Amino acid sequence: MHDIVIRGGKIIDGTGKTAFTGDVAIADGRIAALGGKQGPAKRNIDADGLVVTPGWVDAHTHYDGQAMWDPLLAPSCWHGVTTVLFGNCGVGFAPVKKQHRGALMDLMEGVEEIPNPVLAAGLNWEWETFPQFMDSLERRPHAIDIAAQAAHLPLRVYVMGDRAVRREAATPEDIAEMRRLTIEALQCGAFGMNSDFDDEAYELNWMTKLARQTGRPVWFLLTDRYEDPQRWRRLLDATHAARAQGLSFTAQIAGRPIGVMMGIGTALNPFTVRPSYKKIESLPIAEQRRRLRDPQVRAQILAEAPSDADVAKLAQFRQAVTRKWDRFYVMGDPPDYEPAPDKSVAAIAAREGRPPDEVAYDYMTGGEGQYLYFPVVNYVSGDHAPILEMLNDPACLLGLSDGGAHCTSIVDSGVPTFMLMHWGRDSSRGPRLPLEHLVKRQTSETADFFGFSDRGRLAPGLRADINVIDFDNLKVRKPELVHDMPAGGRRFVQHVQGYETTLVAGTPIFERGEHTGAMPGRLVRAGRESAVLAAE
């Protein structure tokens, strides 16, 4: 007798193969049989009219810290993700010496906007080396599987100390020690290492050289940018050129624009660089809203010009939030991630005969949870045409959900759900994509690339990481700002409906949006032969 049989669902097995109807039998945490009508089971799950897929394998998250205090790893777990990989973008928490813990928290806050007080309250620092960090992760219960990459910034700080913080060049001795520690990390199960992506020609050169010398897969992050609209195409052409030489060279892409949400209590909004706004932004959110509705305060803020000094402190791509009113959009419920030009703040202002900053201000302060949406990358053309091209390109790998990061500005953990909803069902400004293709993109492709050989497909013998989805009623909610992190920290979350059941290793962890209480997740350790070298 099987443990569970999922009966009569539309099976999309993760390989790209055409969907078919049948049963999925599960025994001892693995798929026992697939298709047709299976025998009796201790529990039956009726999937008639539902879609059955592998669990999503999310290769780009920042749960390095959250994995220490949140056994669920929400909101990714709400969206059918059953495996997450963190340690991206060069930042992480191991190896670390006691005197440099603060520096690593500062780096994580600076790069990924996870507040320092949250990290200080949530991390117990019971490790120094990377193997000890992995052991600490392994001891904690989790609902879903987790895996880690070795990040290069903590490695440099561990070896070079304050010289790394001052960005001094590494000596041959430093490099030798970093090499030894990298090998140590790979041997204890790290899935690879990550580096920054700044100088285009230089970075492409060393990544190509690395791929040629090692024979290992190398990837980098690919997005478009307002200040350089053709950058994504140049980099994609370079990727194809490297692959034509037989190199394993891949561009990791996002399935939708990466958009900053801006309102009261968020990390950034168009008015945080105006002096009068800065005087009240540290107040509780309710008090901020009350003060901002005062006509005198409103008039004063709207009369001010953005502070040049404060604008200069912003990352280049975020400086646009002070001036590009044609790329600010009102975020509805459900949110529209492909808003047309007539929905921009600039267009609304033109129709109403008002200044755009006044329109933005009145919307933000008009009610609780009203946020402006600003797609900072992947929206240069004002539509999803470049993303569609990337999604259809075999040189690209889907990722960039950034789960756990950018707590009060971005929540893209729901991208796996968006992929099915938008590209498979709702897109109205361009073509849709087959569900089989969309499922393959975030299951077998991500699993295979990083060496998760026991998942990513529905096939006998593989782990029973499975989603049962009411595709017709799948819906993401408007992002919410909640206070549920250590030290009372704020973050955006995004709820979803339509996941009837999510199973990890054959155990249901969520049913109709509710956690079952089960914690079958574990730390996945890579063998040295399956590690992937990565570059951002």
C-alpha angles and dihedrals in degrees: 000000000000121000094228135001120195101207133210100349130148099257118213101180100196098248097094091255116143113274119259137184123248149094132298114211120201129196130167093356095305138091107267100182139356132208134009121047114318128206131259123313139190087240132020124204113201107222098169106144091009134107120241117204140159115269114269118263106212110198100183116057138126102218091131090119102026091056086068096058108019116063092188100050091216138221092027092058090056089059099056097266110149100171127037129187118203137175093087132150094030096286129112144118106260141114096023140157118216095251092056101049090099092052092054091049089050090051092050091049092047097047103030104021096236102148118248094228090055092052093044090054097040103045120074094189094219089156140064105174127053092247089054090050090053091049090051091052090048093055093058124086117242135180093217135031120271133197133182140216123205108250119217100218097063088043092056093046092048092053101033103029115194090356087070092048088053089049095239118166117267118248123227087257091053091050092049091052092046089051091053092049092047090054089048090053093048092048092054093051111278113153097218144299135276135218138185124265113217118124105050100205095040094047094047090050097053094041091052090047091049093050091049096047098043103031087220126131114267125192139180136185118267124198137141122247133207093227092050109026095176096050094097092052093048091051093046090051088051089051091053090047091054092047090050086061089056095257123143096237122153139177115219112215141187121241093220139015114294100236133188116220115216131194142102111331096015125123092253141007134165091269102047088090092057115094099229092050091052090060093065106029093094092060121099111281095249091051091047090054092049093050094044091055091058105109092223094052090045093052092047095050094045091050093056127090119227113270109256090210093053093044089053090057092061123092110264095251090051095052086077090072089076095059117012099090090159088069098049113099134184109247111226133188110286091029120239110225094182102048118179121236092256089064094060123110089243092055093046090049092051092050092048096041093237134122111268095234089057091052091049094046095049093048094049094049097038098088147344116292097012108147135178116225119220116180101211096185136015094037105081091121093046092242141057098266096113091046090051090053091050093047090055094047116096090208089068129081122202116240142105100113088138091205111193096018138097089030100187101029112037136030112180097150087109093064093107089059092043090054091062097038101044105029095033102038121359110039108126103167097058144001124311125229130231115265090230089060093046093049092047090051093062102032122034094017096053092038094050095045093057096037101254090149097170098059145035095080139066101237135130112275097023126110113281096239099151143163124206106198136189091216096182092056098036109134138165119215129225110277116263129207109226136176103225106119129097114289089021092288120177127233141163118251130181122210125207140196128207104059101116095180136357118193129193116195089346095307120114108236099171129028118184091339097311124113111239093209092248119135107191095144122116142179110271113214119201123220114238090253092059099051117121125212111222139189132191 
